[in-house]
């Protein structure tokens, strides 16, 4: 696809094309909805080569419940609805319910599972599927058809002959209990019929009901000959066919006749003798060309019931292997089996005989609660192993909703090739999920219908527009799936998109609010890399965690095999084993930095990691890179100012120049023990951790003369952690000191308090001394009188200190204390927040919040990140403020 270049000539917005960039980061259902949002995306998707590689479009997948519970705060459909403007006009038929959504998983046969967010009816159960539509069951009689891509809902009327019970799957009729098995969507609604014409079968264990229009009534098909319960039913050539649990097939012509017993079970003698057919399931389907009726019998799959008096087939797995995050098991011949029969139904009185099918050719059948799918499947091999997706096979899932026991194996592949064994796998870890797995093929084949004029569809952006065709709901939904960096890129495409995202009515983004930038939990905990990869984590995807809101992801491709050394605004200082560089988080602009001077630094002793450790008389370790001034477009990205802070020395760099060493000339071995440094008003300041003395140099002096030394504001025996920061107006130097180690008597560790807002673990520690002092270093230096003045309050501001350049954030709308004295909300004004002080400092506890004006007995809030496994984390958590401002810098001058 062509690059997305706006009028300002910037090509960083979507370097690989907007469709691929966005769709690859959305879940598959949202990506399909995006394709259907405008003609530009639809045409691009049909020609895209990269899109199928990022999403399983066109692949048979098992749709099943996600392995994690998703609270409403993390649910994009819920958030889109919750913050809609109150009083907006709602459609009485289609918008009567909250447009919530359910985070599910789509499991392709030969790929890692991917996320899928589909519309849901709150407590609705999946009862069937066909194409773009699923059937949802609510209570009482809250049945509806829902389009998984557009969210369109079609309510179904109740069956007047049946009475509901407390169990939404059980009904009563003439003192008979009826168990609902599934709803077969035989003919889907279409825009051409204004979504009013369709065909649906409600299949019960002892009844069949048919509906052809939402405004009509269900027709219950009587069957006085029924001896055993039904198993499946479909509509074929206008005739309703149903098969029982023992293989008898009945037919109804609603206009003239029925029921008609057209056949008994065509069971091979060897199965009939062993009674195996009693343990099987019967399914109905249609041939690929729709001309013939298929009858499928599968046997050997058990479900945990008591089969007293029957020969129970125990499917002992002969082989097993892990593939794509799931365990595939193979079963020997004779344990599980499948037969497929075909009938020409053009003559039913008398009916023609069943003919056994020995091969489906290039086609395969997918059976379950969904309407039967028969499609061509290509055979392939991966690393000399046959794929799960095979032609000439029958795939099965659950045959009904609400099963007391899951089938075992849950997903089966029966090959009609006599030499192949049956294989299967489980989708669910535990049988506690209310949704039954079903087959679904994600696709945007019907996207043109979604764009027909209708104010009720989710994607209303028809016409020839590009991203501007997306509506506010679309933007919120898509942005909920994008990481922070690509949300900014989306906002940079046009002023309309910028306005939609910056309004942020859904509160999904928290722009200009300090967040924790840190590795995702898979890297903090003992989670194997294969598991992390299966979860679609990557070593360049990190967590951006607001202190009181759900965490977001942030993609930093440039961080592959790199370690961040510091940050300021949109820029990160990073290093690998070869170079240091500055990289813009959003544009990925890369600025290589010069090497340290060989006359000052000996690289040879530490050639294995020259970016972090050096030899300078004594060995010195890099603590962090302080980005004192970020590069700007107006300065041709050469106006940056940096400090390379080592434990025993300091280097200073201005864009376009070379590194200069700032010497203190202290005699060996009494080198300074630097712990923080900043640049303020043309002077570099560095604080010594040993006693809090502050050195400062005039950078305007080419020779960088010996520094002034400012005595510490506090002199006592306490060990402090020292930080430097500019004041809010940038005129004064502030020094912040907190007790270096905190704890409680007897070395007791407070319990972790889970914080549901963002998944962090909080702890409460006794109060610690935290002080802030300030002075005007230039005026006091001229007067020769360095007097620190204590700052008792930061007012509406809070300080965020650590590996990043100091952030002093205005939190006017925040409280300074919790009304009930608890730890939350964790973000407050008039507080000092500290994180990792350098890339090597393994402090514990990790992150503190200290109130400058604490109440009596007020505790210190601590964010407790895991202590173990620090060496494997590789990245120290630091503060970062996501911002949309950079998107404004590339917007065209005229409104698009």
Tab-separated table of C-alpha atoms in Angstrom, residues 22 30 33-39 41 77 80 84 99 149-150 450-452 454-463 465-480 482 490 494-506 508-509:
chain	number	residue	atom	x	y	z
A	22	UNK	CA	-3.842	-0.380	12.408
A	30	UNK	CA	-12.342	-4.898	14.984
A	33	UNK	CA	-15.001	-3.714	11.009
A	34	UNK	CA	-12.282	-1.225	10.113
A	35	UNK	CA	-12.042	-2.699	6.619
A	36	UNK	CA	-15.776	-2.177	6.236
A	37	UNK	CA	-15.711	1.425	7.432
A	38	UNK	CA	-14.996	3.031	4.063
A	39	UNK	CA	-14.391	2.215	0.410
A	41	UNK	CA	-10.045	0.534	3.316
A	77	UNK	CA	-17.393	-1.817	23.747
A	80	UNK	CA	-17.581	3.345	24.059
A	84	UNK	CA	-21.696	8.374	24.980
A	99	UNK	CA	-23.595	-2.087	23.249
A	149	UNK	CA	-18.775	-6.908	12.900
A	150	UNK	CA	-21.394	-4.168	12.913
A	450	UNK	CA	-22.110	-2.989	6.009
A	451	UNK	CA	-21.617	0.283	4.130
A	452	UNK	CA	-25.056	0.474	2.586
A	454	UNK	CA	-28.111	2.786	7.340
A	455	UNK	CA	-27.743	4.834	10.462
A	456	UNK	CA	-27.853	1.725	12.624
A	457	UNK	CA	-24.603	0.074	11.594
A	458	UNK	CA	-21.392	0.413	13.547
A	459	UNK	CA	-19.309	1.520	10.567
A	460	UNK	CA	-21.104	4.398	8.947
A	461	UNK	CA	-18.261	5.789	6.888
A	462	UNK	CA	-19.285	5.006	3.311
A	463	UNK	CA	-18.064	6.831	0.261
A	465	UNK	CA	-13.157	9.042	2.222
A	466	UNK	CA	-10.073	7.696	3.927
A	467	UNK	CA	-9.552	7.781	7.675
A	468	UNK	CA	-11.870	10.767	7.857
A	469	UNK	CA	-14.785	8.441	7.079
A	470	UNK	CA	-14.505	6.855	10.501
A	471	UNK	CA	-16.975	7.979	13.132
A	472	UNK	CA	-16.335	8.771	16.769
A	473	UNK	CA	-17.456	5.307	17.883
A	474	UNK	CA	-15.098	3.712	15.368
A	475	UNK	CA	-12.188	5.825	16.526
A	476	UNK	CA	-12.762	5.028	20.193
A	477	UNK	CA	-13.103	1.333	19.450
A	478	UNK	CA	-9.996	1.208	17.257
A	479	UNK	CA	-7.917	3.378	19.568
A	480	UNK	CA	-8.839	1.091	22.458
A	482	UNK	CA	-3.990	0.427	19.440
A	490	UNK	CA	-3.824	7.864	13.991
A	494	UNK	CA	-6.198	14.590	10.029
A	495	UNK	CA	-7.569	17.309	12.241
A	496	UNK	CA	-10.879	15.486	12.585
A	497	UNK	CA	-9.165	12.396	13.960
A	498	UNK	CA	-7.012	14.511	16.242
A	499	UNK	CA	-10.097	16.237	17.625
A	500	UNK	CA	-11.896	12.915	18.197
A	501	UNK	CA	-8.971	11.363	20.059
A	502	UNK	CA	-8.048	14.485	22.016
A	503	UNK	CA	-11.619	14.831	23.328
A	504	UNK	CA	-11.259	11.320	24.691
A	505	UNK	CA	-14.829	11.094	25.941
A	506	UNK	CA	-14.301	7.429	26.729
A	508	UNK	CA	-9.358	5.449	27.371
A	509	UNK	CA	-6.259	7.650	27.108
